[in-house]
C-alpha positions as semicolon CSV with decimal commas, in nm:
position;residue;x (nm);y (nm);z (nm)
1;M;-1,969;-1,858;2,450
2;T;-1,873;-1,601;2,182
3;Q;-1,552;-1,670;1,994
4;T;-1,329;-1,361;1,980
5;S;-1,018;-1,294;1,777
6;S;-0,770;-1,025;1,876
7;I;-0,739;-0,723;1,649
8;Q;-0,379;-0,617;1,590
9;L;-0,250;-0,259;1,578
10;L;0,064;-0,257;1,364
11;T;0,311;0,015;1,267
12;P;0,629;-0,011;1,054
13;Q;0,949;-0,101;1,239
14;Y;1,230;-0,053;0,985
15;W;1,186;0,289;0,822
16;K;1,496;0,513;0,817
17;D;1,395;0,731;0,519
18;Y;1,044;0,804;0,645
19;E;0,917;0,962;0,965
20;L;0,576;1,091;1,071
21;I;0,680;1,389;1,281
22;D;0,334;1,507;1,389
23;S;-0,033;1,499;1,285
24;G;-0,347;1,690;1,376
25;N;-0,595;1,955;1,261
26;F;-0,650;1,749;0,942
27;E;-0,282;1,762;0,842
28;K;0,033;1,553;0,874
29;L;0,397;1,662;0,897
30;E;0,622;1,393;0,753
31;R;0,982;1,342;0,642
32;F;1,062;1,153;0,321
33;G;1,441;1,124;0,303
34;Q;1,571;1,478;0,356
35;L;1,246;1,660;0,267
36;V;0,972;1,745;0,518
37;L;0,620;1,781;0,377
38;I;0,286;1,904;0,510
39;R;-0,009;1,722;0,352
40;P;-0,384;1,703;0,421
41;E;-0,500;1,410;0,636
42;P;-0,878;1,366;0,682
43;Q;-0,834;1,120;0,972
44;A;-0,624;1,358;1,187
45;V;-0,917;1,513;1,376
46;W;-0,719;1,579;1,698
47;P;-0,505;1,887;1,776
48;K;-0,139;1,900;1,668
49;A;0,121;1,822;1,936
50;L;0,369;2,076;1,796
51;N;0,267;2,439;1,745
52;E;0,221;2,611;1,406
53;G;0,557;2,786;1,444
54;E;0,736;2,450;1,473
55;W;0,547;2,308;1,172
56;N;0,638;2,617;0,967
57;K;1,003;2,598;1,070
58;L;1,040;2,222;0,998
59;H;0,867;2,184;0,660
60;H;1,016;2,236;0,311
61;I;0,698;2,187;0,105
62;R;0,328;2,222;0,183
63;F;0,033;2,092;-0,019
64;K;-0,252;2,341;-0,052
65;G;-0,576;2,191;-0,185
66;R;-0,774;2,369;-0,456
67;S;-1,055;2,111;-0,476
68;A;-1,136;1,772;-0,326
69;T;-0,890;1,603;-0,562
70;T;-0,628;1,858;-0,674
71;G;-0,402;2,127;-0,535
72;D;-0,061;2,294;-0,546
73;W;0,273;2,229;-0,378
74;L;0,415;2,541;-0,213
75;K;0,795;2,523;-0,175
76;K;0,995;2,734;0,069
77;D;1,282;2,725;-0,181
78;A;1,213;2,711;-0,556
79;K;1,533;2,509;-0,605
80;I;1,385;2,204;-0,425
81;A;1,345;1,926;-0,684
82;D;1,003;1,782;-0,773
83;R;1,149;1,428;-0,768
84;W;1,378;1,248;-0,524
85;H;1,466;0,896;-0,407
86;I;1,427;0,703;-0,082
87;T;1,524;0,351;0,033
88;Y;1,338;0,090;0,235
89;K;1,526;-0,196;0,398
90;N;1,406;-0,477;0,626
91;P;1,603;-0,785;0,745
92;D;1,524;-0,969;0,416
93;V;1,538;-0,718;0,129
94;E;1,615;-0,362;0,020
95;I;1,420;-0,155;-0,238
96;K;1,424;0,202;-0,367
97;F;1,148;0,444;-0,467
98;R;1,134;0,751;-0,686
99;L;0,905;1,002;-0,516
100;G;0,737;1,296;-0,687
101;L;0,498;1,583;-0,620
102;T;0,172;1,487;-0,792
103;S;-0,130;1,714;-0,843
104;F;-0,339;1,509;-0,598
105;K;-0,130;1,524;-0,273
106;H;0,032;1,180;-0,317
107;V;0,408;1,136;-0,356
108;G;0,418;0,774;-0,480
109;I;0,432;0,573;-0,159
110;F;0,212;0,472;0,135
111;P;0,468;0,432;0,419
112;E;0,235;0,230;0,649
113;Q;0,238;-0,048;0,388
114;A;0,588;-0,141;0,509
115;V;0,408;-0,362;0,766
116;N;0,264;-0,569;0,479
117;W;0,596;-0,566;0,288
118;D;0,769;-0,725;0,588
119;Y;0,502;-0,997;0,599
120;I;0,549;-1,063;0,226
121;S;0,929;-1,094;0,238
122;S;0,944;-1,304;0,555
123;T;0,668;-1,536;0,426
124;L;0,834;-1,584;0,086
125;K;1,169;-1,656;0,251
126;S;1,001;-1,933;0,454
127;F;0,840;-2,104;0,150
128;K;0,985;-2,428;0,012
129;T;0,855;-2,353;-0,343
130;P;1,171;-2,266;-0,545
131;K;1,025;-1,960;-0,725
132;P;0,691;-1,868;-0,569
133;K;0,441;-1,683;-0,789
134;V;0,299;-1,358;-0,651
135;L;0,011;-1,147;-0,785
136;N;-0,019;-0,783;-0,676
137;L;-0,361;-0,630;-0,758
138;F;-0,437;-0,254;-0,749
139;A;-0,058;-0,241;-0,728
140;Y;0,008;0,137;-0,755
141;T;0,380;0,228;-0,770
142;G;0,478;-0,126;-0,678
143;G;0,607;-0,138;-0,321
144;A;0,467;-0,488;-0,263
145;S;0,573;-0,599;-0,614
146;L;0,933;-0,486;-0,555
147;I;0,946;-0,658;-0,217
148;A;0,811;-0,984;-0,361
149;R;1,057;-0,973;-0,654
150;A;1,350;-0,888;-0,424
151;A;1,252;-1,188;-0,208
152;G;1,281;-1,414;-0,516
153;A;0,920;-1,437;-0,635
154;D;0,798;-1,451;-0,994
155;T;0,587;-1,135;-0,968
156;T;0,286;-1,003;-1,165
157;H;0,184;-0,639;-1,106
158;V;-0,168;-0,527;-1,207
159;D;-0,293;-0,169;-1,208
160;S;-0,544;0,010;-1,430
161;I;-0,343;0,333;-1,471
162;K;-0,061;0,323;-1,727
163;Q;0,137;0,617;-1,579
164;V;0,142;0,447;-1,239
165;V;0,272;0,121;-1,390
166;T;0,545;0,321;-1,569
167;W;0,637;0,474;-1,230
168;A;0,650;0,125;-1,074
169;N;0,888;0,016;-1,352
170;E;1,115;0,312;-1,268
171;N;1,117;0,189;-0,907
172;Q;1,212;-0,160;-1,029
173;E;1,513;-0,020;-1,219
174;L;1,614;0,199;-0,923
175;S;1,602;-0,108;-0,698
176;G;1,829;-0,308;-0,931
177;L;1,550;-0,558;-1,004
178;A;1,413;-0,700;-1,329
179;D;1,144;-0,924;-1,482
180;I;0,833;-0,806;-1,295
181;R;0,540;-0,870;-1,529
182;W;0,350;-0,542;-1,583
183;V;-0,023;-0,556;-1,663
184;V;-0,237;-0,246;-1,727
185;E;-0,587;-0,381;-1,674
186;D;-0,898;-0,381;-1,458
187;A;-0,809;-0,606;-1,162
188;L;-1,137;-0,801;-1,156
189;K;-1,120;-0,873;-1,530
190;F;-0,761;-0,993;-1,496
191;V;-0,851;-1,227;-1,208
192;K;-1,138;-1,381;-1,408
193;R;-0,905;-1,443;-1,703
194;E;-0,645;-1,606;-1,477
195;L;-0,916;-1,838;-1,340
196;K;-1,006;-1,947;-1,695
197;R;-0,639;-2,012;-1,770
198;G;-0,608;-2,227;-1,458
199;N;-0,318;-2,021;-1,317
200;K;-0,223;-2,044;-0,950
201;Y;-0,029;-1,811;-0,719
202;N;0,156;-1,862;-0,392
203;G;0,089;-1,505;-0,284
204;I;-0,183;-1,251;-0,361
205;I;-0,191;-0,889;-0,244
206;L;-0,502;-0,671;-0,279
207;D;-0,502;-0,303;-0,189
208;P;-0,826;-0,185;-0,351
209;P;-0,935;0,180;-0,350
210;A;-1,278;0,289;-0,230
211;Y;-1,352;0,403;-0,587
212;G;-1,167;0,354;-0,913
213;H;-1,185;0,307;-1,288
214;G;-1,033;0,044;-1,518
215;P;-0,852;0,141;-1,841
216;K;-1,175;0,097;-2,040
217;G;-1,392;0,292;-1,796
218;E;-1,482;-0,011;-1,582
219;K;-1,624;0,113;-1,250
220;W;-1,484;-0,017;-0,919
221;K;-1,670;0,053;-0,595
222;L;-1,525;-0,130;-0,296
223;E;-1,847;-0,235;-0,120
224;D;-2,011;-0,338;-0,450
225;H;-1,727;-0,550;-0,589
226;I;-1,507;-0,674;-0,304
227;T;-1,716;-0,987;-0,229
228;E;-1,702;-1,103;-0,592
229;M;-1,329;-1,023;-0,605
230;M;-1,254;-1,222;-0,289
231;L;-1,455;-1,527;-0,402
232;D;-1,255;-1,533;-0,728
233;V;-0,914;-1,450;-0,584
234;V;-0,903;-1,734;-0,329
235;K;-0,950;-1,983;-0,616
236;L;-0,616;-1,864;-0,758
237;L;-0,424;-1,960;-0,442
238;D;-0,187;-2,256;-0,453
239;S;-0,330;-2,521;-0,220
240;K;0,003;-2,613;-0,053
241;E;0,191;-2,288;0,009
242;H;0,018;-1,953;-0,002
243;F;-0,039;-1,616;0,157
244;L;-0,300;-1,346;0,099
245;I;-0,315;-0,983;0,214
246;L;-0,629;-0,771;0,185
247;N;-0,566;-0,408;0,274
248;T;-0,830;-0,134;0,257
249;Y;-0,818;0,237;0,319
250;S;-1,188;0,317;0,330
251;L;-1,335;0,511;0,620
252;G;-1,641;0,285;0,644
253;F;-1,443;-0,040;0,665
254;S;-1,335;-0,205;0,990
255;S;-1,109;-0,506;1,040
256;V;-1,419;-0,707;1,142
257;I;-1,561;-0,649;0,792
258;V;-1,231;-0,766;0,641
259;E;-1,236;-1,076;0,866
260;N;-1,591;-1,161;0,754
261;L;-1,501;-1,112;0,385
262;I;-1,202;-1,346;0,408
263;K;-1,384;-1,614;0,610
264;S;-1,683;-1,608;0,372
265;A;-1,461;-1,646;0,066
266;F;-1,222;-1,897;0,226
267;P;-1,394;-2,090;0,510
268;S;-1,091;-2,319;0,562
269;V;-0,858;-2,021;0,627
270;K;-0,572;-2,082;0,873
271;N;-0,349;-1,832;1,057
272;L;-0,581;-1,537;0,988
273;E;-0,464;-1,207;1,131
274;T;-0,670;-0,886;1,116
275;G;-0,620;-0,536;1,243
276;E;-0,536;-0,177;1,173
277;L;-0,224;-0,013;1,031
278;F;-0,107;0,313;1,184
279;L;0,192;0,546;1,174
280;Q;0,342;0,648;1,507
281;A;0,424;1,020;1,513
282;T;0,749;1,117;1,682
283;A;0,546;1,388;1,861
284;G;0,315;1,123;2,007
285;S;-0,008;1,067;1,814
286;K;-0,100;0,749;1,628
287;L;-0,237;0,806;1,275
288;P;-0,471;0,522;1,160
289;L;-0,426;0,438;0,791
290;G;-0,639;0,144;0,689
291;V;-0,735;-0,206;0,794
292;F;-0,594;-0,541;0,688
293;G;-0,660;-0,913;0,690
294;K;-0,385;-1,162;0,607
295;F;-0,317;-1,534;0,627
296;R;-0,056;-1,787;0,519
297;S;-0,021;-2,160;0,489
């Protein structure tokens, strides 16, 4: 008889400052705080629920791509600021983000990650370890780092891009937090050094890109390096109390692949959950935004 495990479909429950209004025709219409943006979305292959007139009436800013990686933000009103703040609050913690219009369609946050933030804060609150140690790899502007720190963890944040780590530090100050350890380094190199030092962590978060570069030009390609990364990372987990989250946004990856990766690296895994993250549009559609595997002990 074949053993099956159920695949979860999860969407954030606690957002007040974010809303996916609609998606379709390779675009998404979303509200961040008071501002409504139109951005490209390669996964939104279905038709929009709302008509073009409604999209045009609702939005304040639209991103128009010039190439595969860059583009321009077109504002209805030139007085709209390029930077603004939003808050995220769940039953355990509250954090704040500075958002900004970057040249490559991002604004500094991936709202679907709130599902993983809730898992981090509730898990840390349940731990008996007085000050759990958490490592956030490929950590971007620090949502998971802020959540871990706000939940009382001794937190290390690793990303290869200096400007992004500076942005994460701004978010720490905005959130009224302190003492996150900032590391600008290639994630795989950092993990190997931590292994040599004999360091252990109660929580590890990985959100690797499909492609990336370290500060010294190190190449990261998800399918080439993720197995090595997982085999190393699980050796850093504290044996008594731990959690791990692997999140990927890569069109070729399914949650079954993530399940196999985790089980291969950590055969004794308990409480493994796998599935897909999505954002529920107010107008009806579900927008898939990556797959995850997570476990805790």
